[in-house]
């Protein structure tokens, strides 16, 4: 079962030479579905409540859902309510929203015997914070806007918060027995795809 974050934060890209985070998440999810289908596995999309099935019709159904426009929420919130007991799951997101729903979803899933992986997808600019001088920061929804004349002064605090978030996700995965990967949109999707496929195999 796949949860692919379709929130507005996933529409960000720091450059025209690389995809948005959401595009990379959808590509990885669909490619994994193709591999699972070839292996005779069933697969579904938790976002849309699509039950796990196999076959070309299921692939087409999921592809259609993944091509839908982004949602209207600023950040995605995963859910474990639609994960069948004993299934395997893949959550793809930047995980920039509140961590409490992620913790609740993984804890609930683990209680029902669901094993899985978290793939945190980030743009390289979100890792490097290459901003200095006068800069306007705005959420993808436009709801929050912040202007500063000294963006470089925020770099240390920002990188510290990001490191804390990544460490929190890794700790959560260790506690629940899930696996964690941080993938950047300027790197090959193939490497992340093969990592995720092997992780699912090990989760059996």
mmCIF file with all atom_site columns, C-alpha atoms in Angstrom:
data_model
loop_
_atom_site.group_PDB
_atom_site.id
_atom_site.type_symbol
_atom_site.label_atom_id
_atom_site.label_alt_id
_atom_site.label_comp_id
_atom_site.label_asym_id
_atom_site.label_entity_id
_atom_site.label_seq_id
_atom_site.pdbx_PDB_ins_code
_atom_site.Cartn_x
_atom_site.Cartn_y
_atom_site.Cartn_z
_atom_site.occupancy
_atom_site.B_iso_or_equiv
_atom_site.pdbx_formal_charge
_atom_site.auth_seq_id
_atom_site.auth_comp_id
_atom_site.auth_asym_id
_atom_site.auth_atom_id
_atom_site.pdbx_PDB_model_num
ATOM 1   C CA . UNK A 1 1   ? 0.000  0.000   0.000   1.00 0.00 ? 1   UNK A CA 1
ATOM 2   C CA . UNK A 1 2   ? 1.303  3.407   -0.988  1.00 0.00 ? 2   UNK A CA 1
ATOM 3   C CA . UNK A 1 3   ? 0.704  6.788   0.561   1.00 0.00 ? 3   UNK A CA 1
ATOM 4   C CA . UNK A 1 4   ? 1.978  9.447   -1.842  1.00 0.00 ? 4   UNK A CA 1
ATOM 5   C CA . UNK A 1 5   ? 1.872  12.965  -0.401  1.00 0.00 ? 5   UNK A CA 1
ATOM 6   C CA . UNK A 1 6   ? -0.073 15.251  -2.754  1.00 0.00 ? 6   UNK A CA 1
ATOM 7   C CA . UNK A 1 7   ? 0.028  18.371  -0.572  1.00 0.00 ? 7   UNK A CA 1
ATOM 8   C CA . UNK A 1 8   ? 1.117  21.759  -1.899  1.00 0.00 ? 8   UNK A CA 1
ATOM 9   C CA . UNK A 1 9   ? 4.541  21.536  -0.247  1.00 0.00 ? 9   UNK A CA 1
ATOM 10  C CA . UNK A 1 10  ? 5.347  18.712  -2.674  1.00 0.00 ? 10  UNK A CA 1
ATOM 11  C CA . UNK A 1 11  ? 4.998  21.064  -5.664  1.00 0.00 ? 11  UNK A CA 1
ATOM 12  C CA . UNK A 1 12  ? 8.280  22.796  -4.770  1.00 0.00 ? 12  UNK A CA 1
ATOM 13  C CA . UNK A 1 13  ? 11.413 22.658  -6.874  1.00 0.00 ? 13  UNK A CA 1
ATOM 14  C CA . UNK A 1 14  ? 14.483 24.814  -6.463  1.00 0.00 ? 14  UNK A CA 1
ATOM 15  C CA . UNK A 1 15  ? 15.383 24.767  -10.152 1.00 0.00 ? 15  UNK A CA 1
ATOM 16  C CA . UNK A 1 16  ? 14.068 24.068  -13.639 1.00 0.00 ? 16  UNK A CA 1
ATOM 17  C CA . UNK A 1 17  ? 16.695 21.342  -14.056 1.00 0.00 ? 17  UNK A CA 1
ATOM 18  C CA . UNK A 1 18  ? 15.008 18.995  -11.589 1.00 0.00 ? 18  UNK A CA 1
ATOM 19  C CA . UNK A 1 19  ? 11.488 17.733  -10.909 1.00 0.00 ? 19  UNK A CA 1
ATOM 20  C CA . UNK A 1 20  ? 9.205  18.775  -8.121  1.00 0.00 ? 20  UNK A CA 1
ATOM 21  C CA . UNK A 1 21  ? 9.185  16.609  -5.029  1.00 0.00 ? 21  UNK A CA 1
ATOM 22  C CA . UNK A 1 22  ? 5.680  15.471  -5.873  1.00 0.00 ? 22  UNK A CA 1
ATOM 23  C CA . UNK A 1 23  ? 6.642  14.405  -9.391  1.00 0.00 ? 23  UNK A CA 1
ATOM 24  C CA . UNK A 1 24  ? 9.529  12.329  -8.075  1.00 0.00 ? 24  UNK A CA 1
ATOM 25  C CA . UNK A 1 25  ? 7.272  10.740  -5.434  1.00 0.00 ? 25  UNK A CA 1
ATOM 26  C CA . UNK A 1 26  ? 4.700  9.766   -8.074  1.00 0.00 ? 26  UNK A CA 1
ATOM 27  C CA . UNK A 1 27  ? 7.349  8.362   -10.407 1.00 0.00 ? 27  UNK A CA 1
ATOM 28  C CA . UNK A 1 28  ? 8.826  6.225   -7.635  1.00 0.00 ? 28  UNK A CA 1
ATOM 29  C CA . UNK A 1 29  ? 5.423  4.985   -6.495  1.00 0.00 ? 29  UNK A CA 1
ATOM 30  C CA . UNK A 1 30  ? 4.263  4.031   -9.986  1.00 0.00 ? 30  UNK A CA 1
ATOM 31  C CA . UNK A 1 31  ? 7.585  2.383   -10.845 1.00 0.00 ? 31  UNK A CA 1
ATOM 32  C CA . UNK A 1 32  ? 7.366  0.317   -7.664  1.00 0.00 ? 32  UNK A CA 1
ATOM 33  C CA . UNK A 1 33  ? 3.831  -0.709  -8.590  1.00 0.00 ? 33  UNK A CA 1
ATOM 34  C CA . UNK A 1 34  ? 5.068  -1.886  -11.994 1.00 0.00 ? 34  UNK A CA 1
ATOM 35  C CA . UNK A 1 35  ? 7.772  -3.996  -10.357 1.00 0.00 ? 35  UNK A CA 1
ATOM 36  C CA . UNK A 1 36  ? 5.338  -5.441  -7.834  1.00 0.00 ? 36  UNK A CA 1
ATOM 37  C CA . UNK A 1 37  ? 2.854  -6.263  -10.575 1.00 0.00 ? 37  UNK A CA 1
ATOM 38  C CA . UNK A 1 38  ? 5.519  -8.135  -12.513 1.00 0.00 ? 38  UNK A CA 1
ATOM 39  C CA . UNK A 1 39  ? 6.245  -10.110 -9.365  1.00 0.00 ? 39  UNK A CA 1
ATOM 40  C CA . UNK A 1 40  ? 2.597  -11.083 -8.961  1.00 0.00 ? 40  UNK A CA 1
ATOM 41  C CA . UNK A 1 41  ? 2.046  -8.836  -5.943  1.00 0.00 ? 41  UNK A CA 1
ATOM 42  C CA . UNK A 1 42  ? -1.074 -6.837  -5.158  1.00 0.00 ? 42  UNK A CA 1
ATOM 43  C CA . UNK A 1 43  ? -0.776 -3.087  -4.591  1.00 0.00 ? 43  UNK A CA 1
ATOM 44  C CA . UNK A 1 44  ? -3.031 -0.184  -3.741  1.00 0.00 ? 44  UNK A CA 1
ATOM 45  C CA . UNK A 1 45  ? -3.078 3.551   -3.034  1.00 0.00 ? 45  UNK A CA 1
ATOM 46  C CA . UNK A 1 46  ? -3.936 4.559   0.515   1.00 0.00 ? 46  UNK A CA 1
ATOM 47  C CA . UNK A 1 47  ? -4.618 8.188   -0.477  1.00 0.00 ? 47  UNK A CA 1
ATOM 48  C CA . UNK A 1 48  ? -7.650 7.162   -2.520  1.00 0.00 ? 48  UNK A CA 1
ATOM 49  C CA . UNK A 1 49  ? -8.658 4.109   -0.524  1.00 0.00 ? 49  UNK A CA 1
ATOM 50  C CA . UNK A 1 50  ? -7.767 1.940   -3.522  1.00 0.00 ? 50  UNK A CA 1
ATOM 51  C CA . UNK A 1 51  ? -7.741 -1.674  -2.270  1.00 0.00 ? 51  UNK A CA 1
ATOM 52  C CA . UNK A 1 52  ? -4.747 -3.825  -3.176  1.00 0.00 ? 52  UNK A CA 1
ATOM 53  C CA . UNK A 1 53  ? -5.111 -5.647  -6.481  1.00 0.00 ? 53  UNK A CA 1
ATOM 54  C CA . UNK A 1 54  ? -2.791 -6.798  -9.252  1.00 0.00 ? 54  UNK A CA 1
ATOM 55  C CA . UNK A 1 55  ? -2.985 -6.375  -13.016 1.00 0.00 ? 55  UNK A CA 1
ATOM 56  C CA . UNK A 1 56  ? -2.779 -3.769  -15.756 1.00 0.00 ? 56  UNK A CA 1
ATOM 57  C CA . UNK A 1 57  ? -6.165 -2.322  -14.856 1.00 0.00 ? 57  UNK A CA 1
ATOM 58  C CA . UNK A 1 58  ? -4.936 -1.617  -11.336 1.00 0.00 ? 58  UNK A CA 1
ATOM 59  C CA . UNK A 1 59  ? -1.799 0.034   -12.712 1.00 0.00 ? 59  UNK A CA 1
ATOM 60  C CA . UNK A 1 60  ? -3.934 2.282   -14.932 1.00 0.00 ? 60  UNK A CA 1
ATOM 61  C CA . UNK A 1 61  ? -6.224 3.110   -12.019 1.00 0.00 ? 61  UNK A CA 1
ATOM 62  C CA . UNK A 1 62  ? -3.338 4.117   -9.774  1.00 0.00 ? 62  UNK A CA 1
ATOM 63  C CA . UNK A 1 63  ? -1.626 6.077   -12.559 1.00 0.00 ? 63  UNK A CA 1
ATOM 64  C CA . UNK A 1 64  ? -4.827 8.051   -13.037 1.00 0.00 ? 64  UNK A CA 1
ATOM 65  C CA . UNK A 1 65  ? -5.022 8.864   -9.333  1.00 0.00 ? 65  UNK A CA 1
ATOM 66  C CA . UNK A 1 66  ? -1.361 9.897   -9.229  1.00 0.00 ? 66  UNK A CA 1
ATOM 67  C CA . UNK A 1 67  ? -1.836 12.291  -12.162 1.00 0.00 ? 67  UNK A CA 1
ATOM 68  C CA . UNK A 1 68  ? -4.609 14.158  -10.341 1.00 0.00 ? 68  UNK A CA 1
ATOM 69  C CA . UNK A 1 69  ? -3.892 17.776  -9.355  1.00 0.00 ? 69  UNK A CA 1
ATOM 70  C CA . UNK A 1 70  ? -2.234 18.483  -6.009  1.00 0.00 ? 70  UNK A CA 1
ATOM 71  C CA . UNK A 1 71  ? -4.454 18.741  -2.977  1.00 0.00 ? 71  UNK A CA 1
ATOM 72  C CA . UNK A 1 72  ? -5.215 22.028  -1.255  1.00 0.00 ? 72  UNK A CA 1
ATOM 73  C CA . UNK A 1 73  ? -3.554 21.305  2.095   1.00 0.00 ? 73  UNK A CA 1
ATOM 74  C CA . UNK A 1 74  ? -0.167 22.826  2.875   1.00 0.00 ? 74  UNK A CA 1
ATOM 75  C CA . UNK A 1 75  ? 1.333  19.577  4.188   1.00 0.00 ? 75  UNK A CA 1
ATOM 76  C CA . UNK A 1 76  ? 0.367  15.947  3.826   1.00 0.00 ? 76  UNK A CA 1
ATOM 77  C CA . UNK A 1 77  ? -0.996 13.792  6.624   1.00 0.00 ? 77  UNK A CA 1
ATOM 78  C CA . UNK A 1 78  ? -0.572 10.010  6.319   1.00 0.00 ? 78  UNK A CA 1
ATOM 79  C CA . UNK A 1 79  ? -3.209 7.599   7.490   1.00 0.00 ? 79  UNK A CA 1
ATOM 80  C CA . UNK A 1 80  ? -2.969 3.956   8.479   1.00 0.00 ? 80  UNK A CA 1
ATOM 81  C CA . UNK A 1 81  ? -6.715 3.280   8.645   1.00 0.00 ? 81  UNK A CA 1
ATOM 82  C CA . UNK A 1 82  ? -6.845 1.856   5.121   1.00 0.00 ? 82  UNK A CA 1
ATOM 83  C CA . UNK A 1 83  ? -3.791 -0.387  5.465   1.00 0.00 ? 83  UNK A CA 1
ATOM 84  C CA . UNK A 1 84  ? -4.790 -4.071  5.592   1.00 0.00 ? 84  UNK A CA 1
ATOM 85  C CA . UNK A 1 85  ? -3.399 -5.958  8.567   1.00 0.00 ? 85  UNK A CA 1
ATOM 86  C CA . UNK A 1 86  ? -0.117 -7.659  7.754   1.00 0.00 ? 86  UNK A CA 1
ATOM 87  C CA . UNK A 1 87  ? 0.460  -5.636  4.596   1.00 0.00 ? 87  UNK A CA 1
ATOM 88  C CA . UNK A 1 88  ? 3.540  -3.707  3.560   1.00 0.00 ? 88  UNK A CA 1
ATOM 89  C CA . UNK A 1 89  ? 3.491  0.054   3.070   1.00 0.00 ? 89  UNK A CA 1
ATOM 90  C CA . UNK A 1 90  ? 5.500  2.842   1.439   1.00 0.00 ? 90  UNK A CA 1
ATOM 91  C CA . UNK A 1 91  ? 5.040  6.463   2.539   1.00 0.00 ? 91  UNK A CA 1
ATOM 92  C CA . UNK A 1 92  ? 6.535  9.085   0.181   1.00 0.00 ? 92  UNK A CA 1
ATOM 93  C CA . UNK A 1 93  ? 6.608  12.695  1.379   1.00 0.00 ? 93  UNK A CA 1
ATOM 94  C CA . UNK A 1 94  ? 8.839  15.577  2.395   1.00 0.00 ? 94  UNK A CA 1
ATOM 95  C CA . UNK A 1 95  ? 7.423  15.070  5.911   1.00 0.00 ? 95  UNK A CA 1
ATOM 96  C CA . UNK A 1 96  ? 7.555  18.820  6.547   1.00 0.00 ? 96  UNK A CA 1
ATOM 97  C CA . UNK A 1 97  ? 4.207  18.890  8.308   1.00 0.00 ? 97  UNK A CA 1
ATOM 98  C CA . UNK A 1 98  ? 3.611  18.104  11.999  1.00 0.00 ? 98  UNK A CA 1
ATOM 99  C CA . UNK A 1 99  ? 5.309  14.864  12.977  1.00 0.00 ? 99  UNK A CA 1
ATOM 100 C CA . UNK A 1 100 ? 2.544  13.714  15.355  1.00 0.00 ? 100 UNK A CA 1
ATOM 101 C CA . UNK A 1 101 ? 0.310  12.314  12.544  1.00 0.00 ? 101 UNK A CA 1
ATOM 102 C CA . UNK A 1 102 ? 3.283  10.414  11.124  1.00 0.00 ? 102 UNK A CA 1
ATOM 103 C CA . UNK A 1 103 ? 4.070  8.930   14.518  1.00 0.00 ? 103 UNK A CA 1
ATOM 104 C CA . UNK A 1 104 ? 0.421  7.976   15.029  1.00 0.00 ? 104 UNK A CA 1
ATOM 105 C CA . UNK A 1 105 ? 0.166  6.402   11.561  1.00 0.00 ? 105 UNK A CA 1
ATOM 106 C CA . UNK A 1 106 ? 3.299  4.293   11.945  1.00 0.00 ? 106 UNK A CA 1
ATOM 107 C CA . UNK A 1 107 ? 2.400  3.239   15.473  1.00 0.00 ? 107 UNK A CA 1
ATOM 108 C CA . UNK A 1 108 ? -1.106 2.213   14.411  1.00 0.00 ? 108 UNK A CA 1
ATOM 109 C CA . UNK A 1 109 ? 0.242  0.403   11.354  1.00 0.00 ? 109 UNK A CA 1
ATOM 110 C CA . UNK A 1 110 ? 2.829  -1.469  13.395  1.00 0.00 ? 110 UNK A CA 1
ATOM 111 C CA . UNK A 1 111 ? 0.163  -2.529  15.893  1.00 0.00 ? 111 UNK A CA 1
ATOM 112 C CA . UNK A 1 112 ? -1.669 -4.158  12.958  1.00 0.00 ? 112 UNK A CA 1
ATOM 113 C CA . UNK A 1 113 ? 1.404  -5.970  11.687  1.00 0.00 ? 113 UNK A CA 1
ATOM 114 C CA . UNK A 1 114 ? 2.107  -3.541  8.853   1.00 0.00 ? 114 UNK A CA 1
ATOM 115 C CA . UNK A 1 115 ? 5.770  -3.138  7.944   1.00 0.00 ? 115 UNK A CA 1
ATOM 116 C CA . UNK A 1 116 ? 7.069  -0.511  5.601   1.00 0.00 ? 116 UNK A CA 1
ATOM 117 C CA . UNK A 1 117 ? 9.370  2.279   4.526   1.00 0.00 ? 117 UNK A CA 1
ATOM 118 C CA . UNK A 1 118 ? 9.436  6.050   4.753   1.00 0.00 ? 118 UNK A CA 1
ATOM 119 C CA . UNK A 1 119 ? 10.991 7.819   1.777   1.00 0.00 ? 119 UNK A CA 1
ATOM 120 C CA . UNK A 1 120 ? 11.630 11.469  2.563   1.00 0.00 ? 120 UNK A CA 1
ATOM 121 C CA . UNK A 1 121 ? 11.945 13.395  -0.702  1.00 0.00 ? 121 UNK A CA 1
ATOM 122 C CA . UNK A 1 122 ? 13.758 16.727  -0.561  1.00 0.00 ? 122 UNK A CA 1
ATOM 123 C CA . UNK A 1 123 ? 14.946 19.296  -3.052  1.00 0.00 ? 123 UNK A CA 1
ATOM 124 C CA . UNK A 1 124 ? 18.703 19.953  -2.713  1.00 0.00 ? 124 UNK A CA 1
ATOM 125 C CA . UNK A 1 125 ? 17.996 23.616  -1.964  1.00 0.00 ? 125 UNK A CA 1
ATOM 126 C CA . UNK A 1 126 ? 16.094 22.467  1.115   1.00 0.00 ? 126 UNK A CA 1
ATOM 127 C CA . UNK A 1 127 ? 19.247 20.714  2.302   1.00 0.00 ? 127 UNK A CA 1
ATOM 128 C CA . UNK A 1 128 ? 21.732 23.468  1.441   1.00 0.00 ? 128 UNK A CA 1
ATOM 129 C CA . UNK A 1 129 ? 19.675 26.623  2.159   1.00 0.00 ? 129 UNK A CA 1
ATOM 130 C CA . UNK A 1 130 ? 21.494 28.666  -0.531  1.00 0.00 ? 130 UNK A CA 1
ATOM 131 C CA . UNK A 1 131 ? 19.798 31.930  0.393   1.00 0.00 ? 131 UNK A CA 1
ATOM 132 C CA . UNK A 1 132 ? 21.437 35.177  1.478   1.00 0.00 ? 132 UNK A CA 1
ATOM 133 C CA . UNK A 1 133 ? 20.587 38.844  1.614   1.00 0.00 ? 133 UNK A CA 1
ATOM 134 C CA . UNK A 1 134 ? 17.063 40.028  0.917   1.00 0.00 ? 134 UNK A CA 1
ATOM 135 C CA . UNK A 1 135 ? 14.817 37.007  0.479   1.00 0.00 ? 135 UNK A CA 1
ATOM 136 C CA . UNK A 1 136 ? 11.086 36.419  0.545   1.00 0.00 ? 136 UNK A CA 1
ATOM 137 C CA . UNK A 1 137 ? 10.010 33.017  1.871   1.00 0.00 ? 137 UNK A CA 1
ATOM 138 C CA . UNK A 1 138 ? 6.486  31.914  1.086   1.00 0.00 ? 138 UNK A CA 1
ATOM 139 C CA . UNK A 1 139 ? 4.614  28.663  1.599   1.00 0.00 ? 139 UNK A CA 1
ATOM 140 C CA . UNK A 1 140 ? 3.383  26.960  -1.580  1.00 0.00 ? 140 UNK A CA 1
ATOM 141 C CA . UNK A 1 141 ? -0.184 27.786  -0.567  1.00 0.00 ? 141 UNK A CA 1
ATOM 142 C CA . UNK A 1 142 ? 0.702  31.465  -0.146  1.00 0.00 ? 142 UNK A CA 1
ATOM 143 C CA . UNK A 1 143 ? -0.832 31.467  3.331   1.00 0.00 ? 143 UNK A CA 1
ATOM 144 C CA . UNK A 1 144 ? 2.433  32.391  5.041   1.00 0.00 ? 144 UNK A CA 1
ATOM 145 C CA . UNK A 1 145 ? 4.943  34.944  3.773   1.00 0.00 ? 145 UNK A CA 1
ATOM 146 C CA . UNK A 1 146 ? 8.132  36.109  5.465   1.00 0.00 ? 146 UNK A CA 1
ATOM 147 C CA . UNK A 1 147 ? 10.631 38.673  4.173   1.00 0.00 ? 147 UNK A CA 1
ATOM 148 C CA . UNK A 1 148 ? 14.124 39.187  5.558   1.00 0.00 ? 148 UNK A CA 1
ATOM 149 C CA . UNK A 1 149 ? 17.099 41.290  4.577   1.00 0.00 ? 149 UNK A CA 1
ATOM 150 C CA . UNK A 1 150 ? 19.557 38.789  6.064   1.00 0.00 ? 150 UNK A CA 1
ATOM 151 C CA . UNK A 1 151 ? 18.483 35.327  4.983   1.00 0.00 ? 151 UNK A CA 1
ATOM 152 C CA . UNK A 1 152 ? 21.953 33.959  5.652   1.00 0.00 ? 152 UNK A CA 1
ATOM 153 C CA . UNK A 1 153 ? 21.448 34.548  9.384   1.00 0.00 ? 153 UNK A CA 1
ATOM 154 C CA . UNK A 1 154 ? 18.647 31.959  9.348   1.00 0.00 ? 154 UNK A CA 1
ATOM 155 C CA . UNK A 1 155 ? 20.715 29.173  7.790   1.00 0.00 ? 155 UNK A CA 1
ATOM 156 C CA . UNK A 1 156 ? 22.122 27.662  10.968  1.00 0.00 ? 156 UNK A CA 1
ATOM 157 C CA . UNK A 1 157 ? 18.767 27.528  12.752  1.00 0.00 ? 157 UNK A CA 1
ATOM 158 C CA . UNK A 1 158 ? 17.038 26.134  9.671   1.00 0.00 ? 158 UNK A CA 1
ATOM 159 C CA . UNK A 1 159 ? 19.617 23.379  9.125   1.00 0.00 ? 159 UNK A CA 1
ATOM 160 C CA . UNK A 1 160 ? 19.394 22.462  12.794  1.00 0.00 ? 160 UNK A CA 1
ATOM 161 C CA . UNK A 1 161 ? 15.603 22.118  12.582  1.00 0.00 ? 161 UNK A CA 1
ATOM 162 C CA . UNK A 1 162 ? 15.901 20.025  9.431   1.00 0.00 ? 162 UNK A CA 1
ATOM 163 C CA . UNK A 1 163 ? 18.466 17.736  11.064  1.00 0.00 ? 163 UNK A CA 1
ATOM 164 C CA . UNK A 1 164 ? 16.155 17.324  14.061  1.00 0.00 ? 164 UNK A CA 1
ATOM 165 C CA . UNK A 1 165 ? 13.241 16.409  11.795  1.00 0.00 ? 165 UNK A CA 1
ATOM 166 C CA . UNK A 1 166 ? 15.276 13.823  9.879   1.00 0.00 ? 166 UNK A CA 1
ATOM 167 C CA . UNK A 1 167 ? 16.639 12.358  13.114  1.00 0.00 ? 167 UNK A CA 1
ATOM 168 C CA . UNK A 1 168 ? 13.114 12.156  14.520  1.00 0.00 ? 168 UNK A CA 1
ATOM 169 C CA . UNK A 1 169 ? 11.906 10.225  11.477  1.00 0.00 ? 169 UNK A CA 1
ATOM 170 C CA . UNK A 1 170 ? 14.852 7.847   11.691  1.00 0.00 ? 170 UNK A CA 1
ATOM 171 C CA . UNK A 1 171 ? 14.204 7.252   15.392  1.00 0.00 ? 171 UNK A CA 1
ATOM 172 C CA . UNK A 1 172 ? 10.541 6.588   14.652  1.00 0.00 ? 172 UNK A CA 1
ATOM 173 C CA . UNK A 1 173 ? 11.479 4.034   11.997  1.00 0.00 ? 173 UNK A CA 1
ATOM 174 C CA . UNK A 1 174 ? 13.886 2.290   14.351  1.00 0.00 ? 174 UNK A CA 1
ATOM 175 C CA . UNK A 1 175 ? 11.203 2.113   17.037  1.00 0.00 ? 175 UNK A CA 1
ATOM 176 C CA . UNK A 1 176 ? 8.524  0.729   14.720  1.00 0.00 ? 176 UNK A CA 1
ATOM 177 C CA . UNK A 1 177 ? 10.765 -1.504  12.620  1.00 0.00 ? 177 UNK A CA 1
ATOM 178 C CA . UNK A 1 178 ? 10.224 0.519   9.449   1.00 0.00 ? 178 UNK A CA 1
ATOM 179 C CA . UNK A 1 179 ? 13.015 1.651   7.115   1.00 0.00 ? 179 UNK A CA 1
ATOM 180 C CA . UNK A 1 180 ? 13.981 5.223   6.259   1.00 0.00 ? 180 UNK A CA 1
ATOM 181 C CA . UNK A 1 181 ? 15.524 6.788   3.158   1.00 0.00 ? 181 UNK A CA 1
ATOM 182 C CA . UNK A 1 182 ? 16.201 10.439  2.357   1.00 0.00 ? 182 UNK A CA 1
ATOM 183 C CA . UNK A 1 183 ? 16.128 10.949  -1.420  1.00 0.00 ? 183 UNK A CA 1
ATOM 184 C CA . UNK A 1 184 ? 17.043 14.152  -3.273  1.00 0.00 ? 184 UNK A CA 1
ATOM 185 C CA . UNK A 1 185 ? 15.410 15.219  -6.516  1.00 0.00 ? 185 UNK A CA 1
ATOM 186 C CA . UNK A 1 186 ? 18.735 16.001  -8.204  1.00 0.00 ? 186 UNK A CA 1
ATOM 187 C CA . UNK A 1 187 ? 19.859 12.367  -7.909  1.00 0.00 ? 187 UNK A CA 1
ATOM 188 C CA . UNK A 1 188 ? 18.846 9.308   -9.905  1.00 0.00 ? 188 UNK A CA 1
ATOM 189 C CA . UNK A 1 189 ? 15.392 7.934   -9.169  1.00 0.00 ? 189 UNK A CA 1
ATOM 190 C CA . UNK A 1 190 ? 16.667 4.456   -10.072 1.00 0.00 ? 190 UNK A CA 1
ATOM 191 C CA . UNK A 1 191 ? 18.841 4.175   -6.970  1.00 0.00 ? 191 UNK A CA 1
ATOM 192 C CA . UNK A 1 192 ? 15.914 5.060   -4.685  1.00 0.00 ? 192 UNK A CA 1
ATOM 193 C CA . UNK A 1 193 ? 13.648 2.699   -6.627  1.00 0.00 ? 193 UNK A CA 1
ATOM 194 C CA . UNK A 1 194 ? 15.939 -0.289  -6.155  1.00 0.00 ? 194 UNK A CA 1
ATOM 195 C CA . UNK A 1 195 ? 16.494 0.556   -2.484  1.00 0.00 ? 195 UNK A CA 1
ATOM 196 C CA . UNK A 1 196 ? 12.742 0.672   -1.885  1.00 0.00 ? 196 UNK A CA 1
ATOM 197 C CA . UNK A 1 197 ? 12.110 -2.561  -3.787  1.00 0.00 ? 197 UNK A CA 1
ATOM 198 C CA . UNK A 1 198 ? 14.741 -4.402  -1.733  1.00 0.00 ? 198 UNK A CA 1
ATOM 199 C CA . UNK A 1 199 ? 13.361 -2.857  1.476   1.00 0.00 ? 199 UNK A CA 1
ATOM 200 C CA . UNK A 1 200 ? 9.897  -4.191  0.664   1.00 0.00 ? 200 UNK A CA 1
ATOM 201 C CA . UNK A 1 201 ? 11.345 -7.624  -0.004  1.00 0.00 ? 201 UNK A CA 1
ATOM 202 C CA . UNK A 1 202 ? 13.081 -7.607  3.375   1.00 0.00 ? 202 UNK A CA 1
ATOM 203 C CA . UNK A 1 203 ? 9.856  -6.537  5.078   1.00 0.00 ? 203 UNK A CA 1
ATOM 204 C CA . UNK A 1 204 ? 8.124  -9.802  4.207   1.00 0.00 ? 204 UNK A CA 1
#
